[in-house]
Tab-separated table of C-alpha atoms in Angstrom:
chain	number	residue	atom	x	y	z
A	1	MET	CA	-25.484	-18.127	4.167
A	2	ARG	CA	-22.055	-19.663	4.801
A	3	PRO	CA	-19.980	-17.709	7.378
A	4	LEU	CA	-16.867	-15.851	6.265
A	5	ASP	CA	-13.834	-15.185	8.420
A	6	LEU	CA	-12.059	-11.820	8.492
A	7	ASN	CA	-8.377	-11.994	9.432
A	8	SER	CA	-5.483	-9.564	9.657
A	9	ASP	CA	-1.734	-9.676	10.375
A	10	LEU	CA	-1.102	-7.701	13.557
A	11	GLY	CA	1.518	-7.356	16.276
A	12	GLU	CA	4.053	-6.340	13.650
A	13	ARG	CA	4.921	-2.786	14.743
A	14	ASP	CA	6.099	-2.060	18.272
A	15	THR	CA	5.449	1.676	18.134
A	16	PRO	CA	2.639	3.837	19.509
A	17	GLU	CA	1.318	4.212	15.953
A	18	GLY	CA	1.494	0.476	15.328
A	19	ARG	CA	-0.320	-0.392	18.539
A	20	ALA	CA	-2.991	2.226	17.804
A	21	LEU	CA	-3.499	0.735	14.347
A	22	ASP	CA	-3.888	-2.747	15.851
A	23	ALA	CA	-6.443	-1.384	18.321
A	24	GLU	CA	-8.471	0.073	15.440
A	25	MET	CA	-8.315	-3.086	13.359
A	26	MET	CA	-8.963	-5.750	16.003
A	27	PRO	CA	-12.718	-5.087	16.528
A	28	LEU	CA	-13.293	-5.620	12.794
A	29	LEU	CA	-11.861	-9.160	12.833
A	30	SER	CA	-12.873	-12.690	13.692
A	31	SER	CA	-9.272	-14.000	13.495
A	32	VAL	CA	-5.844	-12.432	13.978
A	33	ASN	CA	-2.401	-13.591	12.865
A	34	ILE	CA	0.221	-12.449	15.360
A	35	ALA	CA	3.815	-11.948	14.227
A	36	CYS	CA	5.986	-14.249	16.291
A	37	GLY	CA	9.549	-12.994	16.059
A	38	GLY	CA	10.675	-13.733	12.509
A	39	HIS	CA	9.865	-10.846	10.175
A	40	ALA	CA	8.529	-8.791	13.098
A	41	GLY	CA	7.247	-9.003	16.652
A	42	SER	CA	8.576	-9.613	20.147
A	43	LEU	CA	7.440	-11.567	23.183
A	44	ASP	CA	6.023	-8.425	24.784
A	45	LEU	CA	4.189	-7.376	21.617
A	46	MET	CA	2.820	-10.914	21.190
A	47	ARG	CA	1.404	-10.705	24.709
A	48	GLN	CA	-0.132	-7.265	24.173
A	49	THR	CA	-1.690	-8.276	20.858
A	50	ALA	CA	-3.049	-11.525	22.289
A	51	ARG	CA	-4.679	-9.679	25.180
A	52	LEU	CA	-6.266	-7.240	22.736
A	53	ALA	CA	-7.601	-10.165	20.683
A	54	ALA	CA	-9.046	-11.784	23.805
A	55	GLU	CA	-10.833	-8.541	24.705
A	56	HIS	CA	-12.637	-8.643	21.368
A	57	GLY	CA	-13.244	-12.387	21.164
A	58	VAL	CA	-10.924	-12.781	18.178
A	59	ALA	CA	-9.387	-16.206	17.424
A	60	ILE	CA	-5.592	-16.134	17.676
A	61	GLY	CA	-3.158	-17.553	15.143
A	62	ALA	CA	0.602	-17.513	14.606
A	63	HIS	CA	2.166	-15.605	11.709
A	64	PRO	CA	5.647	-17.041	11.098
A	65	GLY	CA	7.901	-15.699	8.366
A	66	PHE	CA	11.460	-15.600	7.148
A	67	GLU	CA	13.846	-14.092	9.703
A	68	ASP	CA	14.446	-10.976	7.657
A	69	ARG	CA	13.386	-7.757	9.331
A	70	ASP	CA	15.170	-5.555	6.810
A	71	THR	CA	12.666	-6.498	4.090
A	72	PHE	CA	9.810	-7.390	6.484
A	73	GLY	CA	9.960	-11.036	5.431
A	74	ARG	CA	8.978	-10.221	1.861
A	75	THR	CA	12.192	-11.389	0.176
A	76	GLU	CA	12.233	-15.017	-0.957
A	77	ARG	CA	14.911	-17.168	0.659
A	78	ARG	CA	16.053	-20.522	-0.665
A	79	LEU	CA	16.314	-22.550	2.514
A	80	VAL	CA	16.391	-26.316	2.777
A	81	PRO	CA	12.998	-27.741	3.829
A	82	GLU	CA	14.351	-28.767	7.239
A	83	ARG	CA	15.299	-25.154	7.983
A	84	ILE	CA	11.839	-23.931	6.997
A	85	THR	CA	10.201	-26.522	9.233
A	86	ALA	CA	12.466	-25.445	12.087
A	87	LEU	CA	11.804	-21.720	11.746
A	88	VAL	CA	8.040	-22.239	11.580
A	89	THR	CA	8.175	-24.580	14.578
A	90	ASP	CA	10.295	-22.176	16.627
A	91	GLN	CA	8.196	-19.108	15.899
A	92	VAL	CA	4.827	-20.779	16.439
A	93	SER	CA	6.127	-22.335	19.660
A	94	ALA	CA	7.196	-18.902	20.907
A	95	LEU	CA	3.691	-17.514	20.483
A	96	ARG	CA	2.097	-20.658	21.911
A	97	ASP	CA	4.225	-20.321	25.037
A	98	VAL	CA	3.115	-16.703	25.463
A	99	LEU	CA	-0.514	-17.689	25.010
A	100	ARG	CA	-0.215	-20.429	27.629
A	101	THR	CA	0.892	-17.878	30.214
A	102	GLU	CA	-2.222	-15.856	29.336
A	103	GLY	CA	-4.552	-18.870	29.389
A	104	LEU	CA	-5.407	-18.397	25.707
A	105	PRO	CA	-5.585	-21.033	22.951
A	106	LEU	CA	-3.671	-21.012	19.674
A	107	ARG	CA	-6.130	-21.722	16.858
A	108	HIS	CA	-4.250	-21.486	13.566
A	109	VAL	CA	-1.079	-20.780	11.606
A	110	LYS	CA	-0.710	-18.472	8.624
A	111	PRO	CA	2.692	-18.055	6.920
A	112	HIS	CA	3.821	-14.511	6.184
A	113	GLY	CA	4.960	-12.711	3.070
A	114	ALA	CA	7.521	-14.512	0.935
A	115	LEU	CA	7.074	-17.740	2.895
A	116	TYR	CA	3.319	-17.640	2.195
A	117	ASN	CA	3.848	-17.040	-1.520
A	118	MET	CA	6.540	-19.708	-1.871
A	119	ALA	CA	4.419	-22.289	-0.052
A	120	ALA	CA	1.536	-21.392	-2.360
A	121	ARG	CA	3.446	-22.693	-5.406
A	122	ASP	CA	6.376	-24.836	-4.230
A	123	PRO	CA	5.515	-28.372	-3.000
A	124	ASP	CA	8.744	-28.665	-0.982
A	125	VAL	CA	8.083	-25.427	0.912
A	126	ALA	CA	4.441	-26.397	1.420
A	127	GLU	CA	5.448	-29.775	2.848
A	128	ALA	CA	7.973	-28.117	5.156
A	129	VAL	CA	5.316	-25.768	6.588
A	130	ILE	CA	2.827	-28.618	6.973
A	131	ARG	CA	5.368	-30.775	8.826
A	132	ALA	CA	5.862	-27.985	11.345
A	133	VAL	CA	2.131	-27.551	11.936
A	134	ARG	CA	1.496	-31.283	12.271
A	135	SER	CA	4.382	-31.715	14.696
A	136	LEU	CA	3.099	-28.910	16.908
A	137	ASP	CA	-0.617	-29.743	16.885
A	138	ALA	CA	-2.447	-31.446	14.043
A	139	SER	CA	-5.691	-29.793	15.145
A	140	LEU	CA	-4.366	-26.330	14.267
A	141	ALA	CA	-5.943	-24.770	11.197
A	142	LEU	CA	-3.639	-23.679	8.374
A	143	TYR	CA	-4.404	-20.595	6.311
A	144	ALA	CA	-3.480	-20.962	2.632
A	145	LEU	CA	-4.115	-19.059	-0.572
A	146	ALA	CA	-7.293	-20.468	-2.109
A	147	GLY	CA	-6.464	-22.928	-4.885
A	148	SER	CA	-2.748	-23.028	-4.058
A	149	VAL	CA	-0.301	-25.899	-3.696
A	150	LEU	CA	-0.241	-25.293	0.070
A	151	MET	CA	-4.025	-25.570	0.236
A	152	GLN	CA	-4.121	-28.802	-1.762
A	153	THR	CA	-1.190	-30.409	0.060
A	154	ALA	CA	-2.503	-29.507	3.510
A	155	GLN	CA	-5.952	-30.868	2.678
A	156	ALA	CA	-4.365	-34.119	1.514
A	157	ALA	CA	-2.450	-34.257	4.812
A	158	GLY	CA	-5.717	-34.023	6.745
A	159	LEU	CA	-5.264	-30.542	8.205
A	160	CYS	CA	-8.113	-28.105	8.701
A	161	VAL	CA	-7.408	-25.693	5.830
A	162	VAL	CA	-8.745	-22.151	5.701
A	163	ARG	CA	-8.890	-21.009	2.085
A	164	GLU	CA	-7.884	-17.359	1.991
A	165	ALA	CA	-8.647	-14.596	-0.498
A	166	PHE	CA	-7.843	-10.892	-0.760
A	167	ALA	CA	-10.260	-8.098	-1.617
A	168	ASP	CA	-7.410	-5.579	-1.906
A	169	ARG	CA	-4.992	-7.537	-4.095
A	170	ALA	CA	-4.762	-8.200	-7.831
A	171	TYR	CA	-4.705	-11.794	-9.113
A	172	HIS	CA	-2.977	-13.530	-12.005
A	173	ALA	CA	-4.925	-15.892	-14.262
A	174	ASP	CA	-3.391	-18.919	-12.489
A	175	GLY	CA	-4.677	-17.740	-9.098
A	176	ARG	CA	-1.382	-16.281	-7.846
A	177	LEU	CA	-1.346	-12.878	-6.224
A	178	VAL	CA	0.339	-10.171	-8.270
A	179	SER	CA	3.677	-9.250	-6.679
A	180	ARG	CA	3.620	-6.100	-4.578
A	181	SER	CA	6.537	-4.857	-6.698
A	182	GLU	CA	4.244	-4.596	-9.729
A	183	PRO	CA	1.957	-1.607	-10.392
A	184	GLY	CA	-1.647	-2.206	-9.417
A	185	ALA	CA	-0.855	-5.178	-7.167
A	186	VAL	CA	-2.562	-3.551	-4.177
A	187	LEU	CA	-6.063	-2.136	-4.583
A	188	SER	CA	-6.591	1.033	-2.559
A	189	ASP	CA	-9.592	2.602	-4.303
A	190	PRO	CA	-12.780	1.862	-2.312
A	191	ASP	CA	-14.826	1.229	-5.446
A	192	ALA	CA	-12.248	-1.251	-6.741
A	193	VAL	CA	-12.191	-3.066	-3.393
A	194	ARG	CA	-15.997	-3.136	-3.279
A	195	HIS	CA	-16.102	-4.600	-6.792
A	196	ARG	CA	-13.461	-7.211	-5.922
A	197	LEU	CA	-15.363	-8.169	-2.772
A	198	ARG	CA	-18.569	-8.691	-4.735
A	199	GLU	CA	-16.648	-10.839	-7.217
A	200	LEU	CA	-15.268	-12.945	-4.378
A	201	LEU	CA	-18.715	-13.485	-2.931
A	202	GLN	CA	-19.709	-14.882	-6.333
A	203	GLY	CA	-16.640	-17.151	-6.355
A	204	THR	CA	-14.849	-15.668	-9.375
A	205	VAL	CA	-12.434	-12.734	-9.696
A	206	THR	CA	-11.113	-11.045	-12.811
A	207	SER	CA	-7.355	-11.478	-13.258
A	208	ILE	CA	-5.014	-8.760	-14.544
A	209	GLU	CA	-4.853	-10.783	-17.750
A	210	GLY	CA	-8.617	-10.337	-18.072
A	211	SER	CA	-9.649	-13.951	-17.547
A	212	PRO	CA	-11.866	-15.187	-14.705
A	213	VAL	CA	-10.271	-17.007	-11.752
A	214	HIS	CA	-12.328	-19.357	-9.583
A	215	VAL	CA	-11.746	-18.463	-5.918
A	216	GLN	CA	-13.613	-20.284	-3.150
A	217	ALA	CA	-12.714	-18.597	0.127
A	218	ASP	CA	-13.337	-19.249	3.813
A	219	SER	CA	-11.510	-16.121	4.957
A	220	LEU	CA	-10.633	-12.652	3.704
A	221	CYS	CA	-7.396	-10.973	4.723
A	222	LEU	CA	-7.696	-7.327	5.751
A	223	HIS	CA	-4.414	-5.430	5.480
A	224	ALA	CA	-3.684	-2.908	8.190
A	225	ASP	CA	-0.333	-1.851	6.738
A	226	THR	CA	-1.526	-0.316	3.471
A	227	ALA	CA	-2.645	3.276	3.006
A	228	GLY	CA	-6.243	3.580	4.168
A	229	GLY	CA	-6.228	-0.070	5.231
A	230	VAL	CA	-8.466	0.368	8.286
A	231	ALA	CA	-11.021	2.356	6.282
A	232	LEU	CA	-11.063	-0.383	3.624
A	233	ALA	CA	-11.471	-3.007	6.348
A	234	ARG	CA	-14.496	-1.138	7.691
A	235	LEU	CA	-15.907	-0.922	4.164
A	236	ILE	CA	-15.489	-4.672	3.655
A	237	ARG	CA	-17.136	-5.491	6.974
A	238	ARG	CA	-20.080	-3.160	6.223
A	239	GLU	CA	-20.540	-4.683	2.777
A	240	LEU	CA	-20.588	-8.204	4.197
A	241	GLU	CA	-23.019	-7.298	6.946
A	242	SER	CA	-25.300	-5.539	4.440
A	243	ALA	CA	-25.227	-8.671	2.276
A	244	GLY	CA	-26.211	-10.799	5.267
A	245	VAL	CA	-22.926	-12.711	5.373
A	246	PRO	CA	-22.180	-14.041	8.883
A	247	ILE	CA	-18.677	-13.220	10.102
A	248	ALA	CA	-17.031	-15.931	12.205
A	249	ALA	CA	-13.699	-17.634	12.796
A	250	PRO	CA	-13.284	-20.901	10.891
A	251	CYS	CA	-12.824	-24.547	11.843
A	252	HIS	CA	-12.932	-25.219	15.550
A	253	ALA	CA	-12.239	-21.644	16.713
A	254	PRO	CA	-14.897	-20.166	19.002
């Protein structure tokens, strides 16, 4: 059976509770996306999170986002493409520099929040993100919403693309994620998450409009910042292991 990656966005909360949550989530993962100073994170927290990932053999990626801590990088910002390329380059470079001091490799990049969603549908934003990744290291993998503009554009550019899906999020009929501002956007009921996971393993999910959406995924995102997120992550991992699905980081990550 084809391996599936499990990733999560960590290093986003520099509090005792946040670090404890990261410590609970990390052993469940094969890849981690570390906040690198835009929507969240600091050099010290990057270092701590990277060391925790190394302890558990988890592949490390950068998680750049809009520089907007007030809304946690979830508010869309209309920046010129050159500014988007610059912010992604700066943030990924900051994490890469930290990793070099720790003797750890950077394996991938995954945009955060509003930047992720804009790149999923807007060719100009997608191109801006891709330019940053290619300029830093064309061998880096790029995480993108399965079926999105970012996925298609990055594949055409020759990048290693990791197609991402969500077992705890609702989908529209066109493959977009339902906005977190809408009711029912985030699935928190274990039975609903289990059902969504089984749909994803079959390659088709049911949209909120009721129509099927084809979703071919290489990685599932596990959210640590939602209510009961760690428990749902454990449920997802157990379900995959029971189904005999190998869990491993994608592309060239160890």
